[in-house]
PDB file of C-alpha atoms in Angstrom:
ATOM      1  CA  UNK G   1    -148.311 -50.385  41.952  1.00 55.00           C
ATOM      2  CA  UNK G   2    -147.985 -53.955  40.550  1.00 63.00           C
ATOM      3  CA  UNK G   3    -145.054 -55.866  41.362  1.00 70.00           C
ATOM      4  CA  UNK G   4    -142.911 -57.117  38.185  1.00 72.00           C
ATOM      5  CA  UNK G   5    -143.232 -61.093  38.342  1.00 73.00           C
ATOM      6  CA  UNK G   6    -138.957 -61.974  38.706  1.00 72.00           C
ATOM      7  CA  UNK G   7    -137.701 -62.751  35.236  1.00 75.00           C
ATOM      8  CA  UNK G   8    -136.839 -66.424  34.847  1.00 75.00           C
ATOM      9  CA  UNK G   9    -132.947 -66.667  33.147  1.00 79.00           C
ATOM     10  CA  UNK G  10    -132.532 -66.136  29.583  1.00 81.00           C
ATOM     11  CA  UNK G  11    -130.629 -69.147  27.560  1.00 85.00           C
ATOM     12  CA  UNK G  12    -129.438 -68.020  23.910  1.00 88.00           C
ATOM     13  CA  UNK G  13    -129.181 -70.524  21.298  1.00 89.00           C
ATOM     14  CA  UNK G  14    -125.073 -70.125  21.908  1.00 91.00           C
ATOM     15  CA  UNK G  15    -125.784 -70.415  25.435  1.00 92.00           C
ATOM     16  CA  UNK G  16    -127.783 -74.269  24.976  1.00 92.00           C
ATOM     17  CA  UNK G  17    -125.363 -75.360  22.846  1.00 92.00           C
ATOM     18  CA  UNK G  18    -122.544 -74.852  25.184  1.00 93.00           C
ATOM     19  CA  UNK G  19    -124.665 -76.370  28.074  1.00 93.00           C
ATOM     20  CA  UNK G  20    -125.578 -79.117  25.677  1.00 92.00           C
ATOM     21  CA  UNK G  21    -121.930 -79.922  24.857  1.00 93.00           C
ATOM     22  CA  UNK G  22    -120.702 -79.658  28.597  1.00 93.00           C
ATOM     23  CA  UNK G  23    -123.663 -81.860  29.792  1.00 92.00           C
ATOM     24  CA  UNK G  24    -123.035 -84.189  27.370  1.00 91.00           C
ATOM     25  CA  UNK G  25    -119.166 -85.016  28.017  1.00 88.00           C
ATOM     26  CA  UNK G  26    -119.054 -85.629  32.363  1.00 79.00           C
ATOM     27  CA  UNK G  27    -115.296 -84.328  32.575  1.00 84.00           C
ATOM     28  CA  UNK G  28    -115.563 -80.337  31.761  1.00 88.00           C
ATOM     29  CA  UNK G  29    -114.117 -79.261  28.892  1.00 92.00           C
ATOM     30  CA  UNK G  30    -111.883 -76.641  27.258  1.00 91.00           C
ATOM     31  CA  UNK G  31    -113.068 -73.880  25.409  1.00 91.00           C
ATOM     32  CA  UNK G  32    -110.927 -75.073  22.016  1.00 89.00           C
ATOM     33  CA  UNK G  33    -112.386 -79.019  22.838  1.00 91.00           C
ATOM     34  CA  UNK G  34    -115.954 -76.959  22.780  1.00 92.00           C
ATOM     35  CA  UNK G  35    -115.096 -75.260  19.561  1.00 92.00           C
ATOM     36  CA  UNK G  36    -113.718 -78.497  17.829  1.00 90.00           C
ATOM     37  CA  UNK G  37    -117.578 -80.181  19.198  1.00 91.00           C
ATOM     38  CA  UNK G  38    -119.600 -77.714  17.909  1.00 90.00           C
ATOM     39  CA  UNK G  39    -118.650 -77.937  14.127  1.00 86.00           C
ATOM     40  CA  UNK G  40    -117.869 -74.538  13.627  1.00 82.00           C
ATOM     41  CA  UNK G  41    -120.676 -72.817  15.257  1.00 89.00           C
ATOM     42  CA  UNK G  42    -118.833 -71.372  18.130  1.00 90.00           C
ATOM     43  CA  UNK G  43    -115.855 -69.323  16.682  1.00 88.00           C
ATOM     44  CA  UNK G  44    -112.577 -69.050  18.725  1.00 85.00           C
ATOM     45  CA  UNK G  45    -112.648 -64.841  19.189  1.00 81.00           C
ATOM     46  CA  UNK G  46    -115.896 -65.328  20.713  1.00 85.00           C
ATOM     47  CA  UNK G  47    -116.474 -68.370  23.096  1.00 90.00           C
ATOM     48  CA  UNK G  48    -114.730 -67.022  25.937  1.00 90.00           C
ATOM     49  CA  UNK G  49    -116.886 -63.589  25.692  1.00 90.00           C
ATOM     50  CA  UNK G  50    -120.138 -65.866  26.196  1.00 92.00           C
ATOM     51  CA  UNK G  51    -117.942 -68.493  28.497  1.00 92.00           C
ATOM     52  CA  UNK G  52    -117.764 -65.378  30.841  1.00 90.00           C
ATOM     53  CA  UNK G  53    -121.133 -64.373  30.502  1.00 90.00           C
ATOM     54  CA  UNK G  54    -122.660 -67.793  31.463  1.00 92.00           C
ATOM     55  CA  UNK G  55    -120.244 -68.172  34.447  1.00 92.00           C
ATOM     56  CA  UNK G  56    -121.434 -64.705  35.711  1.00 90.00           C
ATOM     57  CA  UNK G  57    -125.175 -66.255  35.043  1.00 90.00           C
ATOM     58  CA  UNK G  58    -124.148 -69.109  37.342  1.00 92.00           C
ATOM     59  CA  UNK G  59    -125.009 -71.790  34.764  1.00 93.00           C
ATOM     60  CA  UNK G  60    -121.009 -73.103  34.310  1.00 94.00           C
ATOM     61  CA  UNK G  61    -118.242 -72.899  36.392  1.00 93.00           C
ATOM     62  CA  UNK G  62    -114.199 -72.968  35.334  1.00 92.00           C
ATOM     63  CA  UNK G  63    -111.099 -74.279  37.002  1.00 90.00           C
ATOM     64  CA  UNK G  64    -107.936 -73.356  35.925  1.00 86.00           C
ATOM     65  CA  UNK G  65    -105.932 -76.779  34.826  1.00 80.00           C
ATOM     66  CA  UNK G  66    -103.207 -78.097  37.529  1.00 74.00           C
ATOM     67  CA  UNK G  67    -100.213 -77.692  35.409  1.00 66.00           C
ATOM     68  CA  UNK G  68     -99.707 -76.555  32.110  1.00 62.00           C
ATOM     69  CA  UNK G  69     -98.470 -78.751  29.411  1.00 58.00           C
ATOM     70  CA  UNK G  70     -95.601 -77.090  28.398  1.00 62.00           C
ATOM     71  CA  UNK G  71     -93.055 -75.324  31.067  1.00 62.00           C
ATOM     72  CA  UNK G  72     -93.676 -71.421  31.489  1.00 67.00           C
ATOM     73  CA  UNK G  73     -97.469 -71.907  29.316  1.00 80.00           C
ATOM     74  CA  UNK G  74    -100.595 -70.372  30.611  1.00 85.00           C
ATOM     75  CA  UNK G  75    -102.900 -72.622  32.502  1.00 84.00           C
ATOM     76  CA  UNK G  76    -105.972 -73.464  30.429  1.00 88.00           C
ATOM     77  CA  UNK G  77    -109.818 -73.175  31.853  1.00 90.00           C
ATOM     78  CA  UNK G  78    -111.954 -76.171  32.135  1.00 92.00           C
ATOM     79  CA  UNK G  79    -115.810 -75.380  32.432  1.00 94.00           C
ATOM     80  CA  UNK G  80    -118.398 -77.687  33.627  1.00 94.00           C
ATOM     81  CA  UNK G  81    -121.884 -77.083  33.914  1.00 94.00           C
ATOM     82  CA  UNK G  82    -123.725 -75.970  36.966  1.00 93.00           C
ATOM     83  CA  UNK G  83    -127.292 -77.674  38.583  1.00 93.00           C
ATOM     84  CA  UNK G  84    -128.646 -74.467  37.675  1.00 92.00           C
ATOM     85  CA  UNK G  85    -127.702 -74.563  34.236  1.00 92.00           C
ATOM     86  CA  UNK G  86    -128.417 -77.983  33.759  1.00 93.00           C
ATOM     87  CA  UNK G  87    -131.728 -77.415  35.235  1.00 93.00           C
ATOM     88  CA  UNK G  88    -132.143 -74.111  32.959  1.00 91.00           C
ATOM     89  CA  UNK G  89    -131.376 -75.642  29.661  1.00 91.00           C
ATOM     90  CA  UNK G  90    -134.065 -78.933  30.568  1.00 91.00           C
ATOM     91  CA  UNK G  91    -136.552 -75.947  31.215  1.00 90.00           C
ATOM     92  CA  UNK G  92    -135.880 -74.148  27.552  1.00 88.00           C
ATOM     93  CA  UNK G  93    -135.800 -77.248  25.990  1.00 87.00           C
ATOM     94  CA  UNK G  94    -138.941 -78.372  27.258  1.00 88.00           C
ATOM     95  CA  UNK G  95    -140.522 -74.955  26.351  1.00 85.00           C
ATOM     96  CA  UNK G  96    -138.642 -75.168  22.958  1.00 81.00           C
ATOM     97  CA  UNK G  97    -140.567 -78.311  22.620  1.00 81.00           C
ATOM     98  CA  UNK G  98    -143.946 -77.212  23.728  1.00 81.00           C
ATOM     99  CA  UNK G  99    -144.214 -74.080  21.551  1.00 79.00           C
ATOM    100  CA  UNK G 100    -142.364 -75.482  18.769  1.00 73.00           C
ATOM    101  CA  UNK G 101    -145.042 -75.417  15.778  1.00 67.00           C
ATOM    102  CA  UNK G 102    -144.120 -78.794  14.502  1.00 63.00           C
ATOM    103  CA  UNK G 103    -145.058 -80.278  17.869  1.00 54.00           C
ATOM    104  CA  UNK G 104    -148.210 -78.138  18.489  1.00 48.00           C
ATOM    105  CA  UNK G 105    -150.500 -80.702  15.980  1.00 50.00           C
TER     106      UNK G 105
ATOM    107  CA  UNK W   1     -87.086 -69.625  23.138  1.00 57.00           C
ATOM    108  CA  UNK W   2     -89.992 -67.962  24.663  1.00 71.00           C
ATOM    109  CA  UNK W   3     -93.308 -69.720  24.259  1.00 80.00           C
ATOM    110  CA  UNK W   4     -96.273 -67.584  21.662  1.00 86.00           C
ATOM    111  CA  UNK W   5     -98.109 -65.102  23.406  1.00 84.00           C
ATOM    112  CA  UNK W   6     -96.333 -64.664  26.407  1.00 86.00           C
ATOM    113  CA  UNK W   7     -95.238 -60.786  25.387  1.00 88.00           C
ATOM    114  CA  UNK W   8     -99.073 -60.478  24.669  1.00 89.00           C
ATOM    115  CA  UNK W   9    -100.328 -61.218  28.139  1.00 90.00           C
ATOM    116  CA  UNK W  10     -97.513 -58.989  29.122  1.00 90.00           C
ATOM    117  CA  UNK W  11     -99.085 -56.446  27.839  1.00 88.00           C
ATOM    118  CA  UNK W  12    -102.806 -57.296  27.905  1.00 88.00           C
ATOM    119  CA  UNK W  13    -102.048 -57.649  31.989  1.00 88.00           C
ATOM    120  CA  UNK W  14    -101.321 -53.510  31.306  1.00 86.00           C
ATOM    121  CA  UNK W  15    -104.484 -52.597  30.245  1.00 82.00           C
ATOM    122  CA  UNK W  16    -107.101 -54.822  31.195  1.00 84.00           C
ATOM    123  CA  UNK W  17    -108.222 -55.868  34.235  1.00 84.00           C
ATOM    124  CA  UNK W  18    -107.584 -59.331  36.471  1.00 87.00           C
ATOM    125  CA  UNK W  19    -110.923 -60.584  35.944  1.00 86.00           C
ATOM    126  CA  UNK W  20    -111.140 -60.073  31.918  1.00 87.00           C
ATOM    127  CA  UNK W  21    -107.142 -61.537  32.287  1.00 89.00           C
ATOM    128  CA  UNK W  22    -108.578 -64.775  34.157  1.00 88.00           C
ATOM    129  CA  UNK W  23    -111.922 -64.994  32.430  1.00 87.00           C
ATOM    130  CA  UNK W  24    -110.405 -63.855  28.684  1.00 89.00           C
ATOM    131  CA  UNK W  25    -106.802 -63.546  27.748  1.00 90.00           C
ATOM    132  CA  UNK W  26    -105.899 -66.489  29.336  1.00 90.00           C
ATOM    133  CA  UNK W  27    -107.590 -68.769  28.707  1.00 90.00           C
ATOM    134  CA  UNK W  28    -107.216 -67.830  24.618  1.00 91.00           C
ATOM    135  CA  UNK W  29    -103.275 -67.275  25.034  1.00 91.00           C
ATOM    136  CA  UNK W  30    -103.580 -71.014  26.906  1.00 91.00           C
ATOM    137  CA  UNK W  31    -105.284 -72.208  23.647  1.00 89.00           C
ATOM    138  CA  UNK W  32    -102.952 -70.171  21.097  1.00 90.00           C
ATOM    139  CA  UNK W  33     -99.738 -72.333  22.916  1.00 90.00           C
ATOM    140  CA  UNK W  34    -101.165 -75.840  23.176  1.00 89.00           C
ATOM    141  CA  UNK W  35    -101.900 -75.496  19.653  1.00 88.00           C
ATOM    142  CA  UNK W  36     -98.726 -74.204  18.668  1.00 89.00           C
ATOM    143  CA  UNK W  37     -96.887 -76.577  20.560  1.00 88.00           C
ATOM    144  CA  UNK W  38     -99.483 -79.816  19.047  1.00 87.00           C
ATOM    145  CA  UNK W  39     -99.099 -78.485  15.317  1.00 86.00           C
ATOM    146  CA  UNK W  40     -97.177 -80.493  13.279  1.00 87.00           C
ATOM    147  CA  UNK W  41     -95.036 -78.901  10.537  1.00 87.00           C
ATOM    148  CA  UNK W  42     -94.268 -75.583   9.983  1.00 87.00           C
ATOM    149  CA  UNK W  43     -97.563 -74.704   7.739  1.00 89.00           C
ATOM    150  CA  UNK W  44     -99.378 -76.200  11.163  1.00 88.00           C
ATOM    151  CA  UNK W  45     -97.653 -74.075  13.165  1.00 89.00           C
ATOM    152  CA  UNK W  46     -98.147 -71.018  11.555  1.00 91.00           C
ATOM    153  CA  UNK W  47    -101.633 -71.723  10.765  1.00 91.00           C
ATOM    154  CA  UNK W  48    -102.354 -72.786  15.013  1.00 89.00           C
ATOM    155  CA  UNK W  49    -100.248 -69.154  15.540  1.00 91.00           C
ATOM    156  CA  UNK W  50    -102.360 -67.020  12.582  1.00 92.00           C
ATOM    157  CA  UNK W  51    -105.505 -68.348  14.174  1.00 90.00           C
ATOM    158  CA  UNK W  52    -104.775 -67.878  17.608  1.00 90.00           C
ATOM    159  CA  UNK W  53    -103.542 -64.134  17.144  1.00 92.00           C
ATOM    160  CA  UNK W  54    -106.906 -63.688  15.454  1.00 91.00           C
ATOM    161  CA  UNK W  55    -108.854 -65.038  18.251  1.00 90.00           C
ATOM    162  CA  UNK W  56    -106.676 -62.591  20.480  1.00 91.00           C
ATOM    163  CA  UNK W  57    -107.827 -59.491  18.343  1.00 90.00           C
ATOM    164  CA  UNK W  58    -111.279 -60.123  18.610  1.00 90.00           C
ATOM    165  CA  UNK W  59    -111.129 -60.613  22.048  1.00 89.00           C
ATOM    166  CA  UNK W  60    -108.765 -57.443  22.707  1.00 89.00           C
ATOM    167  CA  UNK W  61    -111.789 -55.620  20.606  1.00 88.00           C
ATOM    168  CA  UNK W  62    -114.607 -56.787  22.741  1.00 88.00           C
ATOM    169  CA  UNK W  63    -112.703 -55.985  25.829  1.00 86.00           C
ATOM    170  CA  UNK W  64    -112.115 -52.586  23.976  1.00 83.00           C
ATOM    171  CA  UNK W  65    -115.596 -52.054  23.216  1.00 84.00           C
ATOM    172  CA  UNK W  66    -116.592 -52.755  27.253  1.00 83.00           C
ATOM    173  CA  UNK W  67    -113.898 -50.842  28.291  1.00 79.00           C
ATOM    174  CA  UNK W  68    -115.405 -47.612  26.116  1.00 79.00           C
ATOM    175  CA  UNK W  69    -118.500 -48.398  27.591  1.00 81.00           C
ATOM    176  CA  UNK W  70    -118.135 -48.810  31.335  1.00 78.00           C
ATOM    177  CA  UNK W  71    -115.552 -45.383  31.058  1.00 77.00           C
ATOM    178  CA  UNK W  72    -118.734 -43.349  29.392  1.00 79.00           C
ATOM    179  CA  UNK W  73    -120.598 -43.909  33.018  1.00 80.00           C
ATOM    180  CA  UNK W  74    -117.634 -42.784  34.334  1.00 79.00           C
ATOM    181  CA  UNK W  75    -117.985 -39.555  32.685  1.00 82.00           C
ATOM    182  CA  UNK W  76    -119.333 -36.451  34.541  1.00 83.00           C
ATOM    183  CA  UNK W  77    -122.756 -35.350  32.507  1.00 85.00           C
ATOM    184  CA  UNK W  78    -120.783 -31.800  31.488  1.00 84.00           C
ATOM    185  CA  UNK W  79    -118.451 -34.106  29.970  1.00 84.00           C
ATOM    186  CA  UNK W  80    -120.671 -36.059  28.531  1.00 85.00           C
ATOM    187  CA  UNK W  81    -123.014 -32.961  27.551  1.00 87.00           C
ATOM    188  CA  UNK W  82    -119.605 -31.355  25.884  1.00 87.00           C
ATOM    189  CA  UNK W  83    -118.523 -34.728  24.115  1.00 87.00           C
ATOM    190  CA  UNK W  84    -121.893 -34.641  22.512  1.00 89.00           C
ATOM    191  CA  UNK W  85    -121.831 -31.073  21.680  1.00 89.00           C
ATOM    192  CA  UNK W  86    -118.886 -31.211  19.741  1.00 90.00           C
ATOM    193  CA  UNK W  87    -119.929 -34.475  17.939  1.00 91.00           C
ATOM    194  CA  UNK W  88    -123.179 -32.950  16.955  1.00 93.00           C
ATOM    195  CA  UNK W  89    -121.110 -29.741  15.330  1.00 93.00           C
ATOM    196  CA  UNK W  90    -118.668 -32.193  13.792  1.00 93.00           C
ATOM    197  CA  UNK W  91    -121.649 -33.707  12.063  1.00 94.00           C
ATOM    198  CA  UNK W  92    -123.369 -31.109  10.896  1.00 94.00           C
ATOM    199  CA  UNK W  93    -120.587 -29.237   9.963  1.00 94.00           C
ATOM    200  CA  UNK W  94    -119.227 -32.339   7.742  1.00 94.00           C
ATOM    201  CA  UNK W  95    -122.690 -32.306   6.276  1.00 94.00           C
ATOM    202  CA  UNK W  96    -122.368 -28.834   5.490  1.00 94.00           C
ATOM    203  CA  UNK W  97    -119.185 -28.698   3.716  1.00 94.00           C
ATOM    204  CA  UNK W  98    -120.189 -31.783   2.146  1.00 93.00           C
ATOM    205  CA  UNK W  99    -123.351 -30.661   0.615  1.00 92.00           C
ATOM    206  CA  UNK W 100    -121.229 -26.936  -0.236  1.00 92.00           C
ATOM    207  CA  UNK W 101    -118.647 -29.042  -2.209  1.00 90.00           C
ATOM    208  CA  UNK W 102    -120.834 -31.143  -3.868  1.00 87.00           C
ATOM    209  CA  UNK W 103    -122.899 -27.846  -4.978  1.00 88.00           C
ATOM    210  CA  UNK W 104    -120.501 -27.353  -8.189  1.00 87.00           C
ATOM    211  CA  UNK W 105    -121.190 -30.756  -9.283  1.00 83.00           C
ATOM    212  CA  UNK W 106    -125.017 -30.485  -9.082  1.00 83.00           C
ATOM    213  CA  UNK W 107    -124.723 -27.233 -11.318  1.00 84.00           C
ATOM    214  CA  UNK W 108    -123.686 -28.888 -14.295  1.00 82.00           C
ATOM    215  CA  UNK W 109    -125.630 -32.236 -14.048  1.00 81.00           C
ATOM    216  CA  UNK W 110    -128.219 -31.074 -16.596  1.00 80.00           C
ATOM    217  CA  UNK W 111    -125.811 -30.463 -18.929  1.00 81.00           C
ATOM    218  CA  UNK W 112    -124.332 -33.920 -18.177  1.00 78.00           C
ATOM    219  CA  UNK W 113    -127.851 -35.446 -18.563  1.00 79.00           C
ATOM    220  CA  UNK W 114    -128.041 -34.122 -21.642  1.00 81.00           C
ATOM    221  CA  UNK W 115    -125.178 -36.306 -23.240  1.00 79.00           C
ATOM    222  CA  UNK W 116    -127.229 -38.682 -22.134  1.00 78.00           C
ATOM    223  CA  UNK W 117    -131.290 -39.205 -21.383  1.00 75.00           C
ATOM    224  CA  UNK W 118    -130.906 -42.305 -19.914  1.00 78.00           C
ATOM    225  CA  UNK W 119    -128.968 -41.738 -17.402  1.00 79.00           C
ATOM    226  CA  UNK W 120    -130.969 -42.212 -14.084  1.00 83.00           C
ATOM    227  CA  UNK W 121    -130.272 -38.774 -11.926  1.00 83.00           C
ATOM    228  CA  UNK W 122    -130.427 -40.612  -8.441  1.00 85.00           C
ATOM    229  CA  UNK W 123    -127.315 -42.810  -9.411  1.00 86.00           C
ATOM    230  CA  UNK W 124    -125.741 -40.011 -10.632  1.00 86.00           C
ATOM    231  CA  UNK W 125    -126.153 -38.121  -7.295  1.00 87.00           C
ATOM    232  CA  UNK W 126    -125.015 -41.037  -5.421  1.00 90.00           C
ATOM    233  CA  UNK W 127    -121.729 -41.521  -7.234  1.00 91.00           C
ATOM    234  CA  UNK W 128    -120.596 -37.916  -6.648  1.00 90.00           C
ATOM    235  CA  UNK W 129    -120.837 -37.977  -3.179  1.00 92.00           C
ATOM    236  CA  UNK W 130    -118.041 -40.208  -2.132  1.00 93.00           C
ATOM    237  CA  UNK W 131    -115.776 -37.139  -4.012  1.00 92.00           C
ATOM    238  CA  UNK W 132    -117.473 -34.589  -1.755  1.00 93.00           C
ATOM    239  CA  UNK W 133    -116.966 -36.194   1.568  1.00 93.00           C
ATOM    240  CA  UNK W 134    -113.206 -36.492   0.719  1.00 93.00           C
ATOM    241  CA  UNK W 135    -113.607 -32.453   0.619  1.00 92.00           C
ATOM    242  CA  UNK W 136    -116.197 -31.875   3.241  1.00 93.00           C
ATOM    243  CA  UNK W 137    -114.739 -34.299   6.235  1.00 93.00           C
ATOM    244  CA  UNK W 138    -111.790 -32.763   7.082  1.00 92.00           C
ATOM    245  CA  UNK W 139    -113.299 -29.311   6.741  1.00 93.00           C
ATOM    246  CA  UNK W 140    -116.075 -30.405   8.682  1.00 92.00           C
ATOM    247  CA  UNK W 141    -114.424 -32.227  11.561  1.00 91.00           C
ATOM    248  CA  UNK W 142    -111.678 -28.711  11.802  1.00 91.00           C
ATOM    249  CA  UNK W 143    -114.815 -26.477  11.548  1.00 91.00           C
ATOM    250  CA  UNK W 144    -116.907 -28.758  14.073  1.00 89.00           C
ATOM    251  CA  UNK W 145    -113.778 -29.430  16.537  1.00 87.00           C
ATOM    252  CA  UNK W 146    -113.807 -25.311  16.985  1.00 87.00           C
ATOM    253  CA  UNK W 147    -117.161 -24.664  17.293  1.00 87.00           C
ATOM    254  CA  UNK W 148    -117.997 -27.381  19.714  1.00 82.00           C
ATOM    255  CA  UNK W 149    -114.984 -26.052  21.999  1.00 77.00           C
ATOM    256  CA  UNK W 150    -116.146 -22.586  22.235  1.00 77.00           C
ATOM    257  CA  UNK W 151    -118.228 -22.659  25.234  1.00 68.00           C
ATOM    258  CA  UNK W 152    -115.908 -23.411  27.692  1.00 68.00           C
ATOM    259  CA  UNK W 153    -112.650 -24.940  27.929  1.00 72.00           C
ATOM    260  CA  UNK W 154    -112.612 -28.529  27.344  1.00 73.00           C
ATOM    261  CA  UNK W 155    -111.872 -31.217  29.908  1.00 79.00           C
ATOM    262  CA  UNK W 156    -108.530 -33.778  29.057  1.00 79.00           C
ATOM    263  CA  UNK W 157    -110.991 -36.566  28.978  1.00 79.00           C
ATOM    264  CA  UNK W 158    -112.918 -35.146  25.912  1.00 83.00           C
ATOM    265  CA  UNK W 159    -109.991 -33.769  23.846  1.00 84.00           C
ATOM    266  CA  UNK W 160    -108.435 -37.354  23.823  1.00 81.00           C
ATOM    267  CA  UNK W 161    -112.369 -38.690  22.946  1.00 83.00           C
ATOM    268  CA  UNK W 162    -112.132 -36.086  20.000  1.00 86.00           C
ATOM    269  CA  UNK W 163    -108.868 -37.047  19.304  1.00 86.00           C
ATOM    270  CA  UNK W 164    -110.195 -40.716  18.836  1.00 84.00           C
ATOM    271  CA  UNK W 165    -112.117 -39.227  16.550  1.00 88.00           C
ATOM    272  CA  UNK W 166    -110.619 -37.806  14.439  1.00 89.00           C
ATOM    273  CA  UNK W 167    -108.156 -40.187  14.454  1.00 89.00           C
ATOM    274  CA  UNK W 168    -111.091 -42.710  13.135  1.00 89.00           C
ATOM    275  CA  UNK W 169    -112.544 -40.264  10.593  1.00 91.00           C
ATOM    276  CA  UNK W 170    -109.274 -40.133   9.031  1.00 92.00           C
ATOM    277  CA  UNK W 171    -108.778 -43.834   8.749  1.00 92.00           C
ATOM    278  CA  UNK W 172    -112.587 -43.556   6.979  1.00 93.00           C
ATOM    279  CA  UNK W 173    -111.197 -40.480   4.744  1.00 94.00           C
ATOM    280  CA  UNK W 174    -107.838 -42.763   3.930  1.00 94.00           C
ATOM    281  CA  UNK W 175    -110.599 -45.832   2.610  1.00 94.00           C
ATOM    282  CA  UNK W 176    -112.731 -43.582   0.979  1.00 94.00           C
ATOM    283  CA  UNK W 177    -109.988 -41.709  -1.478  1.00 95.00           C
ATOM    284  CA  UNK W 178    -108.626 -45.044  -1.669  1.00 95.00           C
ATOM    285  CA  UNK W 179    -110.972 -47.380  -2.920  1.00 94.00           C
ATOM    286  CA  UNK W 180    -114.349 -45.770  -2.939  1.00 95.00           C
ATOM    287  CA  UNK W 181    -113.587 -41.964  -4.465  1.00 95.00           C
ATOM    288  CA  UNK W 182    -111.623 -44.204  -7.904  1.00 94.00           C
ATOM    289  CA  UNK W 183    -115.206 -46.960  -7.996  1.00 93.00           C
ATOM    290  CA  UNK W 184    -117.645 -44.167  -7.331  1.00 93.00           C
ATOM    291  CA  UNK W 185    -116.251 -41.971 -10.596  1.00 92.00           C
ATOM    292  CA  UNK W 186    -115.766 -45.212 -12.723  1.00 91.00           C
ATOM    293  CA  UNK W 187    -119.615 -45.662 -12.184  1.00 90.00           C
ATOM    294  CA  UNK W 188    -120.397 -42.152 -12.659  1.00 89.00           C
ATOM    295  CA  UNK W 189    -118.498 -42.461 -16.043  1.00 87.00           C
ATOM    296  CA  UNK W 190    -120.629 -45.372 -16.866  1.00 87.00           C
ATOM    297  CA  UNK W 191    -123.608 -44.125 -15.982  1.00 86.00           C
ATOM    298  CA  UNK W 192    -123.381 -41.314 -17.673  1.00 83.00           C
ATOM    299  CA  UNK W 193    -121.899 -42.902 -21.308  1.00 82.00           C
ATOM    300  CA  UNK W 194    -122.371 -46.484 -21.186  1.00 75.00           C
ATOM    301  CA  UNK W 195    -119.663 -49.362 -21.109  1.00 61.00           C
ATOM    302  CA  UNK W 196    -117.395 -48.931 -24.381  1.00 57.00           C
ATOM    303  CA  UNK W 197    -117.310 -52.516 -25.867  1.00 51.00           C
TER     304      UNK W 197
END
């Protein structure tokens, strides 16, 4: 029997965005900085959810903050982006670009 | 005073696990207090606090929604097998009762059409069957609960499932004699005489 070819990783359009925003700004950033960047299209309830998912895909990675701003607070998350999901979201936008309509003429 | 959300991780930490704490609830909690504590103004404050305990729902939910999911492939398959069962006899006995209580109704439709010709019969049938579920569910979910428990006795995990259940399907009975049993006549009523000026 054929073997399967291994599937390459999946990036949703959530997914590049977050990549985009995290590549974009060297530091890492929190998930309420990422939800002020994106102009509303990543919602509070739901960032962490796909934050999660992308760390368990390998393409970010979170530290927890040294101290917490206020006395007794929870320590916030800062993610930064991974090679691998740098190098995954150059890949989908290149295919983006390739089999985009507009840039097939 | 205590900082916001600190009796919430309390007890999230109770029912979820440290990974969804670390990966989740933290980090949202984290976000609900720095904003609280940057608002300015009361309205700020409650507004960073509203929006925060939102984002903590949804969150909660999802985790919920996981949770029922990973615990079904913890289920033995005669558990699942009798789960099933009984929520195959709850529906079919709901649609039973349903249809048996809406029977009446159907009777005297051509005599209702009659009042008025241009009255479109599917509509009509539509709006009367909000008033039959409110009959038929609970009948349907008692009569369903026995039947699918008569095989064999029933295991602790799938009486609390059933339970949860029922405990949904009356939230769904509470909306529907609420707000959609009241709309549903109303548009009967129209349908059948027109709008009075």
């Amino acid at each position: 029997m054929a073997r399967r070819p291994p599937q390459p990783p999946r990036l949703s359009a959530v997914e590049s965005l977050i990549l985009d925003l995290l590549i974009a700004n060297d530091d890492g950033m929190y998930g309420l900085q990422l939800v002020a960047a994106s102009r509303r299209r990543l919602k509070r309830g739901t960032i962490y959810v796909t934050l999660g998912r992308m760390e368990e895909k390998g393409f970010i990675t979170s530290r927890q903050e040294a101290a917490p701003a206020e006395a007794g607070g929870l320590p916030r998350r800062l993610y930064e982006p991974t090679a691998l999901g740098r190098r995954v979201l150059a890949a989908w936008t290149a295919a983006a670009q390739h089999f985009s309509p507009r840039f097939a003429q | 005073m205590s900082l916001p959300g600190r009796r919430l991780h309390v007890l999230a930490a109770r029912v979820c696990s440290e990974k969804t704490m670390k990966q989740l609830i933290d980090p949202v909690l984290a976000d609900l207090q720095v904003e609280h504590a940057s608002a300015i103004g009361m309205r700020g404050r409650w507004l960073a606090l509203l929006s925060g305990y939102v984002a903590f729902v949804k969150v909660m939910l999802w985790c919920g929604a996981r949770g029922t999911r990973e615990a079904w492939r913890d289920w033995t398959a005669d558990d699942q097998r009798a789960l099933n069962r009984t929520l195959l006899c709850v529906a079919g006995a709901t649609v039973f009762a349903t249809s048996l209580f809406g029977l009446p109704d159907l009777f005297h439709l051509p005599d209702m059409l009659s009042i008025n010709a241009h009255a479109r019969l599917e509509r009509l049938l539509l709006y009367l069957v909000p008033s039959a579920v409110a009959l038929g569910l609970p009948a349907g979910v008692a009569i369903g609960a026995a039947l699918g428990a008569t095989k064999r006795a029933q295991s602790r995990r799938v009486i609390t499932a059933m339970c949860f259940v029922a405990l949904l399907l009356s939230i769904a009975s509470f909306v529907n004699i609420a707000w959609v049993v009241p709309h549903a006549h109303q548009s009967f009523r129209v349908e059948l005489v027109g709008r009075f000026p």
